[in-house]
Short mmCIF file of C-alpha atoms in Angstrom, two decimals:
data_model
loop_
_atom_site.label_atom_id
_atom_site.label_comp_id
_atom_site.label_asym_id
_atom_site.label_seq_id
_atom_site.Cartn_x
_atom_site.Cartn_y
_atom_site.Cartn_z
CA UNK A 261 120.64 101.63 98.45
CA UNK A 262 119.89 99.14 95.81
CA UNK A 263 118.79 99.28 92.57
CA UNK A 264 117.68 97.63 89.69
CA UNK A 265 116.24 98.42 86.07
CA UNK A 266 113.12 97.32 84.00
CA UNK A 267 112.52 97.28 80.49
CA UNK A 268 109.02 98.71 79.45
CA UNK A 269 107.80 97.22 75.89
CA UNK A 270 104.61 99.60 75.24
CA UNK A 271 103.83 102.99 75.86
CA UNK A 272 101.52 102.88 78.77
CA UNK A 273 101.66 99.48 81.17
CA UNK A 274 101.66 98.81 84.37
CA UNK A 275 105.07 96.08 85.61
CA UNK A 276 104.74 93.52 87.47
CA UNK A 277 107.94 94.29 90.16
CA UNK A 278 106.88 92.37 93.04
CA UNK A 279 109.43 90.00 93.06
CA UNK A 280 112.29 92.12 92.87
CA UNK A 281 111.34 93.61 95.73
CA UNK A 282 110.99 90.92 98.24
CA UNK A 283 114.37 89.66 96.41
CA UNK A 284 116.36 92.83 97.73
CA UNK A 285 114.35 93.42 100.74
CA UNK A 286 115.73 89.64 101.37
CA UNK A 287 118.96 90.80 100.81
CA UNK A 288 118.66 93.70 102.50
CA UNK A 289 118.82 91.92 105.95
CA UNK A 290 116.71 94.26 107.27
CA UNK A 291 114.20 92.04 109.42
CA UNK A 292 111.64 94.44 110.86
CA UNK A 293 111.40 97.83 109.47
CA UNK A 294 110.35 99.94 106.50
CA UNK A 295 110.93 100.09 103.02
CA UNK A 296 111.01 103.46 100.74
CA UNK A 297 110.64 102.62 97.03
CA UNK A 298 111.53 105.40 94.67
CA UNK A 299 111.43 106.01 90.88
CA UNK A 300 114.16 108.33 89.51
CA UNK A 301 111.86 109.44 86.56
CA UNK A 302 109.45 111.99 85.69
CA UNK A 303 107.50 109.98 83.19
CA UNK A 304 106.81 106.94 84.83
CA UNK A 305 105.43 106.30 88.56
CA UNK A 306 104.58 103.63 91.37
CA UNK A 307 101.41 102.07 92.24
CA UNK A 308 100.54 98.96 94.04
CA UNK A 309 96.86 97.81 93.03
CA UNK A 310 95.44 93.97 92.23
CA UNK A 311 97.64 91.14 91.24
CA UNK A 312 95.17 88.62 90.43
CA UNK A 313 92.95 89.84 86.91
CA UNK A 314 95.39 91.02 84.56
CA UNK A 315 92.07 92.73 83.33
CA UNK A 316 92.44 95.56 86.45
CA UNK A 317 95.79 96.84 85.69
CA UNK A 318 95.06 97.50 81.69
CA UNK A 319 91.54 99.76 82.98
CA UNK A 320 94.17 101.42 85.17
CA UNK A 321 95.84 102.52 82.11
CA UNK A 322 92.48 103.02 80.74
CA UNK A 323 90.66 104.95 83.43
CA UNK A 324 93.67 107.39 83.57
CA UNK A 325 92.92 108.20 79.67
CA UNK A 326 90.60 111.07 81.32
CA UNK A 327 93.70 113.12 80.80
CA UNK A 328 93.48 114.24 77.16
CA UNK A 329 96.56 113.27 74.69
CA UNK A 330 96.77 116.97 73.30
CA UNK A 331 96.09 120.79 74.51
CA UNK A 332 99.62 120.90 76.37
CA UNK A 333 102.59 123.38 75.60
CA UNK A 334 105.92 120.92 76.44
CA UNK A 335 107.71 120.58 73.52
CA UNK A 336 108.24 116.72 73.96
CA UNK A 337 104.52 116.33 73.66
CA UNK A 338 104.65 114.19 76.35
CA UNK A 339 102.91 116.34 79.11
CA UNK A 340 100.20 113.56 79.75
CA UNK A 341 102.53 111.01 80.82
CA UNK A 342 104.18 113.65 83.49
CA UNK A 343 101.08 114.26 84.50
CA UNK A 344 99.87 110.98 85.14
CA UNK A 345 102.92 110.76 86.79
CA UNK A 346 102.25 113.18 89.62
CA UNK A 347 98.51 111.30 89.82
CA UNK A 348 100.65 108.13 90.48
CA UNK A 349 102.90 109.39 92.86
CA UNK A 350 106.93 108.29 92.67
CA UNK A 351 107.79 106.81 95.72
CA UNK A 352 105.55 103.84 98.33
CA UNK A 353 106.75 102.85 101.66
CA UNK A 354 106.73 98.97 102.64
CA UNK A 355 106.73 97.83 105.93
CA UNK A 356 108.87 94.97 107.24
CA UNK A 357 108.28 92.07 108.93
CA UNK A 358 110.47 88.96 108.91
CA UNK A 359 112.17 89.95 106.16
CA UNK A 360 109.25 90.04 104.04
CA UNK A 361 107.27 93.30 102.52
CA UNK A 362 103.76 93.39 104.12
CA UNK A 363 101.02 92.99 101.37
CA UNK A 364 97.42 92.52 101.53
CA UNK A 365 96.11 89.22 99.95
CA UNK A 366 95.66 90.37 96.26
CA UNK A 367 98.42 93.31 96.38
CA UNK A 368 101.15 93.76 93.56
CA UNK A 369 103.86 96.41 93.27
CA UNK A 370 103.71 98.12 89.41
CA UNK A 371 106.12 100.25 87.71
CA UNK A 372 103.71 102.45 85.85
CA UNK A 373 104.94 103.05 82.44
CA UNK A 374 103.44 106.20 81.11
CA UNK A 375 105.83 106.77 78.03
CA UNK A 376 107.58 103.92 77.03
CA UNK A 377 108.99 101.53 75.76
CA UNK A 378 111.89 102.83 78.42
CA UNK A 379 114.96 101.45 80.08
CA UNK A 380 113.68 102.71 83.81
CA UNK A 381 115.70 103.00 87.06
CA UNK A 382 114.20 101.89 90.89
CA UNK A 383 115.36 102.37 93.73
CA UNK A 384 115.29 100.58 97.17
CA UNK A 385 116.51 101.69 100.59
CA UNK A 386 115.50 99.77 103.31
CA UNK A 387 115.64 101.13 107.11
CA UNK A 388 115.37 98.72 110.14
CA UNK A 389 113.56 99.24 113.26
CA UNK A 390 113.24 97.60 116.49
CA UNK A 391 110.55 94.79 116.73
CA UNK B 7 103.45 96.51 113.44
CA UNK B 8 100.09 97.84 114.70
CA UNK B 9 96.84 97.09 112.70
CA UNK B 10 92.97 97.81 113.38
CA UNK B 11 90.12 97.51 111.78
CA UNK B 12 87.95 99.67 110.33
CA UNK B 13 84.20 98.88 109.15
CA UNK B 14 82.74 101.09 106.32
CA UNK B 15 78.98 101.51 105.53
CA UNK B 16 78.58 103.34 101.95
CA UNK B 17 79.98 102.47 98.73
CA UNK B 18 82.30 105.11 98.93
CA UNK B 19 83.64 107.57 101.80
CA UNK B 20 86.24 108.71 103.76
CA UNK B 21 86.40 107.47 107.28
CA UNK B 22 88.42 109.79 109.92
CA UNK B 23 90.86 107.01 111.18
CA UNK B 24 93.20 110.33 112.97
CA UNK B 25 92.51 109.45 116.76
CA UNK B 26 92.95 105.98 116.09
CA UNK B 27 96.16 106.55 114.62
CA UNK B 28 97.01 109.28 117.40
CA UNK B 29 96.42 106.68 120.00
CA UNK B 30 98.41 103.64 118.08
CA UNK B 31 101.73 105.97 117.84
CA UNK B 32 101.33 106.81 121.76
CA UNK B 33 101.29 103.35 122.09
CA UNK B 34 104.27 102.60 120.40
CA UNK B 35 106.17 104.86 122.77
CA UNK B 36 108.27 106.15 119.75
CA UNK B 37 108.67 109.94 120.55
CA UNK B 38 110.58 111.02 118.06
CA UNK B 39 110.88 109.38 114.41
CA UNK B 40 108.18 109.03 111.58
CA UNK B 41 105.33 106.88 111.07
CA UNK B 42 104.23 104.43 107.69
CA UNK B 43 100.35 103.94 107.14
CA UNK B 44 99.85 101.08 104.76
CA UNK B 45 96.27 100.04 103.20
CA UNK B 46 96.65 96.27 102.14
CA UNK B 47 93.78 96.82 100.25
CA UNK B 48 93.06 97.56 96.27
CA UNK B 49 89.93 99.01 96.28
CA UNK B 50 90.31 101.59 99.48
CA UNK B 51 93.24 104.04 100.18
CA UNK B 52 94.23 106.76 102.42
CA UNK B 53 94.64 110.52 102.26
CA UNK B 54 95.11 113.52 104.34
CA UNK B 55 92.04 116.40 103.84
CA UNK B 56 90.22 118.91 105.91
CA UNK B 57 88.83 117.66 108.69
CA UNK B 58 86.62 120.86 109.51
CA UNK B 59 83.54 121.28 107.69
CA UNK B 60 82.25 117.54 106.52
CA UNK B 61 81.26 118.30 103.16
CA UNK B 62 85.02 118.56 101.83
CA UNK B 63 84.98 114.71 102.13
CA UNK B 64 81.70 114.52 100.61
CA UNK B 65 83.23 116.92 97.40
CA UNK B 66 86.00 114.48 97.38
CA UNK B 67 84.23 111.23 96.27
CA UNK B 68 82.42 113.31 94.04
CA UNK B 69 85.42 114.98 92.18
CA UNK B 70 86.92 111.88 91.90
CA UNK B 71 83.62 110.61 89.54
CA UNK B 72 85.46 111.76 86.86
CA UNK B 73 86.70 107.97 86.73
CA UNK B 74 83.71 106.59 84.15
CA UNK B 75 81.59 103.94 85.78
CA UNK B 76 81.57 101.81 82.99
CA UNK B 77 83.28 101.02 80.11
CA UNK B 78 86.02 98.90 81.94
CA UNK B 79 86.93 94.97 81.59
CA UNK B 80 87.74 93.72 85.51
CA UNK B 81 84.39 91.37 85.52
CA UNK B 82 83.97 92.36 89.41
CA UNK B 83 82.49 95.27 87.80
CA UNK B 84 84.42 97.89 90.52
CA UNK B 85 87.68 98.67 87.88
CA UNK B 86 86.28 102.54 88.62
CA UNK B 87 87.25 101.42 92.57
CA UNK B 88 91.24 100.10 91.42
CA UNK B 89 91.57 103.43 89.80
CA UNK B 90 90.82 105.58 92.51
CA UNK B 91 92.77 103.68 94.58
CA UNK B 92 95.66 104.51 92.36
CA UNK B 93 95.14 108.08 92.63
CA UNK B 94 94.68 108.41 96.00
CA UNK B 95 98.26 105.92 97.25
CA UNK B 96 98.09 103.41 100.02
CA UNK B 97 100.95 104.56 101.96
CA UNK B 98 101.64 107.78 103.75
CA UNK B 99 104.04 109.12 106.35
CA UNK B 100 103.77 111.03 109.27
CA UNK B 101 106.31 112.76 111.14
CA UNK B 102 106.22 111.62 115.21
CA UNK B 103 107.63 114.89 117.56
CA UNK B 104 106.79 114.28 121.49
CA UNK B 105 105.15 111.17 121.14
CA UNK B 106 102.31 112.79 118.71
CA UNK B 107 101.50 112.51 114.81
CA UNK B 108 102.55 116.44 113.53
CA UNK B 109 99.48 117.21 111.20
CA UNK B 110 98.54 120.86 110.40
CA UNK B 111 95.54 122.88 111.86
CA UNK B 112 92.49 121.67 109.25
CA UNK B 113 94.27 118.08 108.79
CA UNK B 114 92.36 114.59 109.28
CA UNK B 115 93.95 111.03 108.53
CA UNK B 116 91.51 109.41 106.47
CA UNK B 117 90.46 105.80 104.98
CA UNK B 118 89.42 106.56 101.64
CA UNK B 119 86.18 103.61 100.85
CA UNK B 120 85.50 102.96 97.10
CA UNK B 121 83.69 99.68 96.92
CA UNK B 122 82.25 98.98 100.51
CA UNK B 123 80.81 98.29 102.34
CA UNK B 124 83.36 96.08 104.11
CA UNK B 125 85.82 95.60 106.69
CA UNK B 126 88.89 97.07 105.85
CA UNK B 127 92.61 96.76 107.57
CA UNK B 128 94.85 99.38 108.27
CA UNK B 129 98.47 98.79 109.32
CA UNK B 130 100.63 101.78 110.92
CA UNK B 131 104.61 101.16 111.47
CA UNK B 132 106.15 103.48 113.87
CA UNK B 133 110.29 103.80 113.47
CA UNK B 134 112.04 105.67 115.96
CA UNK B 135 115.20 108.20 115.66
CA UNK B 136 117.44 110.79 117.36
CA UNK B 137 115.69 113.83 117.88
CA UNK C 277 112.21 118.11 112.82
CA UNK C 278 112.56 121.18 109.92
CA UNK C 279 110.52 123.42 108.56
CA UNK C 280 110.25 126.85 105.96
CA UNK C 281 107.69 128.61 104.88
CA UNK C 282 107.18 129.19 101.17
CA UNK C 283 105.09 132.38 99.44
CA UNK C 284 103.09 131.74 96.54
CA UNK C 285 101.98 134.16 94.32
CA UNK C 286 99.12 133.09 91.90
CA UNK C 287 96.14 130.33 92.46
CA UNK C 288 97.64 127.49 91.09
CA UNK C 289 101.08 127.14 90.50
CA UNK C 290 104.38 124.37 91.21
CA UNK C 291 107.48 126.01 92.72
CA UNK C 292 110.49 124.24 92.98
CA UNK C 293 111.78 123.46 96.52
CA UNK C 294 114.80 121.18 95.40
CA UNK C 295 117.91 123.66 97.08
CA UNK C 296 115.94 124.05 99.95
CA UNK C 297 115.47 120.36 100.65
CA UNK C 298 119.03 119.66 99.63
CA UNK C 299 120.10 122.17 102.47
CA UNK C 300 118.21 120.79 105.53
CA UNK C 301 119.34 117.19 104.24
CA UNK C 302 122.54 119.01 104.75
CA UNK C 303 122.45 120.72 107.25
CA UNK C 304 120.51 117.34 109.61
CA UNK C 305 123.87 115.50 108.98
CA UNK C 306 122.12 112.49 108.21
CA UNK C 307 124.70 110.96 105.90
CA UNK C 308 122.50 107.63 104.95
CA UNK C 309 119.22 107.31 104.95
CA UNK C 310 115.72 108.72 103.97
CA UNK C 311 113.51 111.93 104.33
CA UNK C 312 109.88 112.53 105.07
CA UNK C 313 108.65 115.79 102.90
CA UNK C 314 104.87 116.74 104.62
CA UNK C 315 102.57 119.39 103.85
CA UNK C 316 100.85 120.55 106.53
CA UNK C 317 97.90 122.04 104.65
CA UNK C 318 94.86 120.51 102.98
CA UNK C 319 94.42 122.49 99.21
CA UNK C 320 98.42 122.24 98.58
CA UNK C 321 100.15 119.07 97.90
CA UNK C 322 103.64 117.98 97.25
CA UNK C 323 104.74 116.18 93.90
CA UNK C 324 108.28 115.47 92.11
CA UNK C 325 108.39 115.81 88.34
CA UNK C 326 110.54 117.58 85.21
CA UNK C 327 112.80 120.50 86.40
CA UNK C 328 114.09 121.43 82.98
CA UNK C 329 110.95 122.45 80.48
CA UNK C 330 109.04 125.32 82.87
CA UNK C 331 106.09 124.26 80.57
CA UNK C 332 105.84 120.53 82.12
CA UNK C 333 104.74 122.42 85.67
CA UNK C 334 102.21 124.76 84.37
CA UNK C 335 100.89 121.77 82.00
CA UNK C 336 100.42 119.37 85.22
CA UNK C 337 98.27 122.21 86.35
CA UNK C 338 96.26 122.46 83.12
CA UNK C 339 95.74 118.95 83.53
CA UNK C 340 94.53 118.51 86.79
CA UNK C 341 91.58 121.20 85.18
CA UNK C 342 89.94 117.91 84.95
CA UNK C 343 88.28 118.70 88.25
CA UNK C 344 85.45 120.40 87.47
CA UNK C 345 85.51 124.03 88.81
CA UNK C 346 81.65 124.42 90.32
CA UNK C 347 78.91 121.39 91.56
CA UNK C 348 80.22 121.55 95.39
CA UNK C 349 79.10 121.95 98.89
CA UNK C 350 82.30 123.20 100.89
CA UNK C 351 80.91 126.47 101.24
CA UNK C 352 84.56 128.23 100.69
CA UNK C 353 83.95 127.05 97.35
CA UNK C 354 87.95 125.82 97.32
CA UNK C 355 86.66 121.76 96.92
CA UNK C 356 88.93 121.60 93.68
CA UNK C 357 91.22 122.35 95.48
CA UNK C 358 91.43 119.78 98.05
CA UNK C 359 90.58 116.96 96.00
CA UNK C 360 93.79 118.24 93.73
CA UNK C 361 95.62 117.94 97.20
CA UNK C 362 94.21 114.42 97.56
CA UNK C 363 95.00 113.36 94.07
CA UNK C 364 98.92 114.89 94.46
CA UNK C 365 99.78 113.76 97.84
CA UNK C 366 100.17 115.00 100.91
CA UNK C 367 103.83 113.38 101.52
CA UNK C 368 106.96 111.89 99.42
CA UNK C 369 109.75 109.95 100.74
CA UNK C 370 113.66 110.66 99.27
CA UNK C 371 116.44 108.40 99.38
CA UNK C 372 119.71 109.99 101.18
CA UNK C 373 123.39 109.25 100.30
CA UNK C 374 126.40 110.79 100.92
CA UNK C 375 124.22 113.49 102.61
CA UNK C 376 122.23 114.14 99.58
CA UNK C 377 118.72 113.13 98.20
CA UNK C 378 119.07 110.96 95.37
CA UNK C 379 117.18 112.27 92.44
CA UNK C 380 116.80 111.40 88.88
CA UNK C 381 118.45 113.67 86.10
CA UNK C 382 114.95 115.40 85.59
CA UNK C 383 113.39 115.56 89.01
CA UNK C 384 113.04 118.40 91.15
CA UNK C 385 110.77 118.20 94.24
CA UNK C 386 107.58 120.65 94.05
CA UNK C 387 105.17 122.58 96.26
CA UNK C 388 102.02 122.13 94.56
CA UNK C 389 99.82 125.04 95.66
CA UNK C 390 96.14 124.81 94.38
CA UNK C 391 94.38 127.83 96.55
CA UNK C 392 96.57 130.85 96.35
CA UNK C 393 98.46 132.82 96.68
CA UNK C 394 99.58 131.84 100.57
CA UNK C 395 102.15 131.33 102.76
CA UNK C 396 102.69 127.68 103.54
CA UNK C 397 104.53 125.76 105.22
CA UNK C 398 107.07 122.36 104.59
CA UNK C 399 107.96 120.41 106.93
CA UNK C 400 111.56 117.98 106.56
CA UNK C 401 112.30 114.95 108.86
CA UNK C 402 115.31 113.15 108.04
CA UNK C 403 116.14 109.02 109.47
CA UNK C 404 119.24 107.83 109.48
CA UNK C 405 120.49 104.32 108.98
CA UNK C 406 123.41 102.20 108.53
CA UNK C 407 124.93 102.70 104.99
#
């Protein structure tokens, strides 16, 4: 398994982690296979969603503001961010080919940042397969 | 890696891809193991929902208009399109047993269409293990 | 392949299903590698979020009370139901080490049932690789 961390700076924001993933899928050796992608966290998630306009992944944040701020009972008074978290999703699967993740033309892969600014964990595992 | 095609005709709907997939894992001849379905697309993603009476898919794109239309800076105009994306993933798995994708009773495989129409990729990676 | 059956007991509720994941990882003696958690059912999902503050479960339910209740076809009249199911996920991946998922301090892995109470079903397939 590898691993690395991110450093959020606001309190909602979608990362940029692209690179770091091809990087240890690279290293991973793994040639032809599948990736798993998983975020140890309950207040952040994982999307993959345009790469191009930096416009699309702020009305991201945006459009997920349909979940009101207040009205929830956890003490932490963070319940929208855990809940945005379970609309994200924590974990994507990759496939493999040539040692490179598989992405359509305009794809990125985002940390979604739903309560930050954070120090946040993710975590790669990469499993081969025959060609 | 197997890919097809798959060639919407509304704005927005879900498009039973199951048979297709059914017949892409026999294929594969991987009888035992688990099977990634990747959308390399950001404005279409895939989900798993009744397959039974056809309305459920219908009630689907219309829950999901609790995105707003409007209000959004991506000047393609379909930000309301990335979002639902988001929500929905562009990944899933599928457990393979005897050469077959294991889905319950009432359960379709479906390409979920938010800015069509167009012609939309899907990519299915089957990896094989010891039963 | 694994599988249990879980009861639930109101409409809408989480229930945790960590120790009985982290017993079939256990008991498949797959030391290294991942796991494929799939619902076989189409108004139930499966999500991962906080297992220490009961209230962050019950207010990821109040949330998702964003669907509107009424304005559907499906003539069971359970649509918010399955576009919840679509929204949470029908499948998550884990990360296995040492013979144990890898989870984050605050994570435990949930049944999300939306149309209770039932008896459902999870199904478990575990892949393993070289460490």
């Amino acid at each position: 398994m590898f691993s690395f961390s991110v450093s959020t700076a606001k309190k909602e924001e979608l990362i940029d982690i692209t690179p770091k993933i091809e990087k240890i899928i690279s290293d991973s050796r793994v040639n032809n296979g599948i990736c798993v992608i998983f975020i140890p966290h309950t207040t952040c998630g994982i999307t993959i969603n345009e790469n191009a306009d930096p416009s699309v992944i702020n009305d991201i944040i945006k459009g997920l503001m349909i979940i009101p701020e207040t009205g929830f009972k956890h003490a932490e008074g963070n319940s929208p961010a855990h809940i945005k978290t379970t609309l994200t999703g924590s974990s994507i699967n990759l496939i493999i080919e040539e040692g490179k993740p598989l992405l359509g033309t305009w794809q990125g892969i985002y940390l979604a940042e739903y309560d930050g600014p954070r120090k946040r964990q993710v975590w790669v595992k990469t499993i081969g397969s025959q060609p």
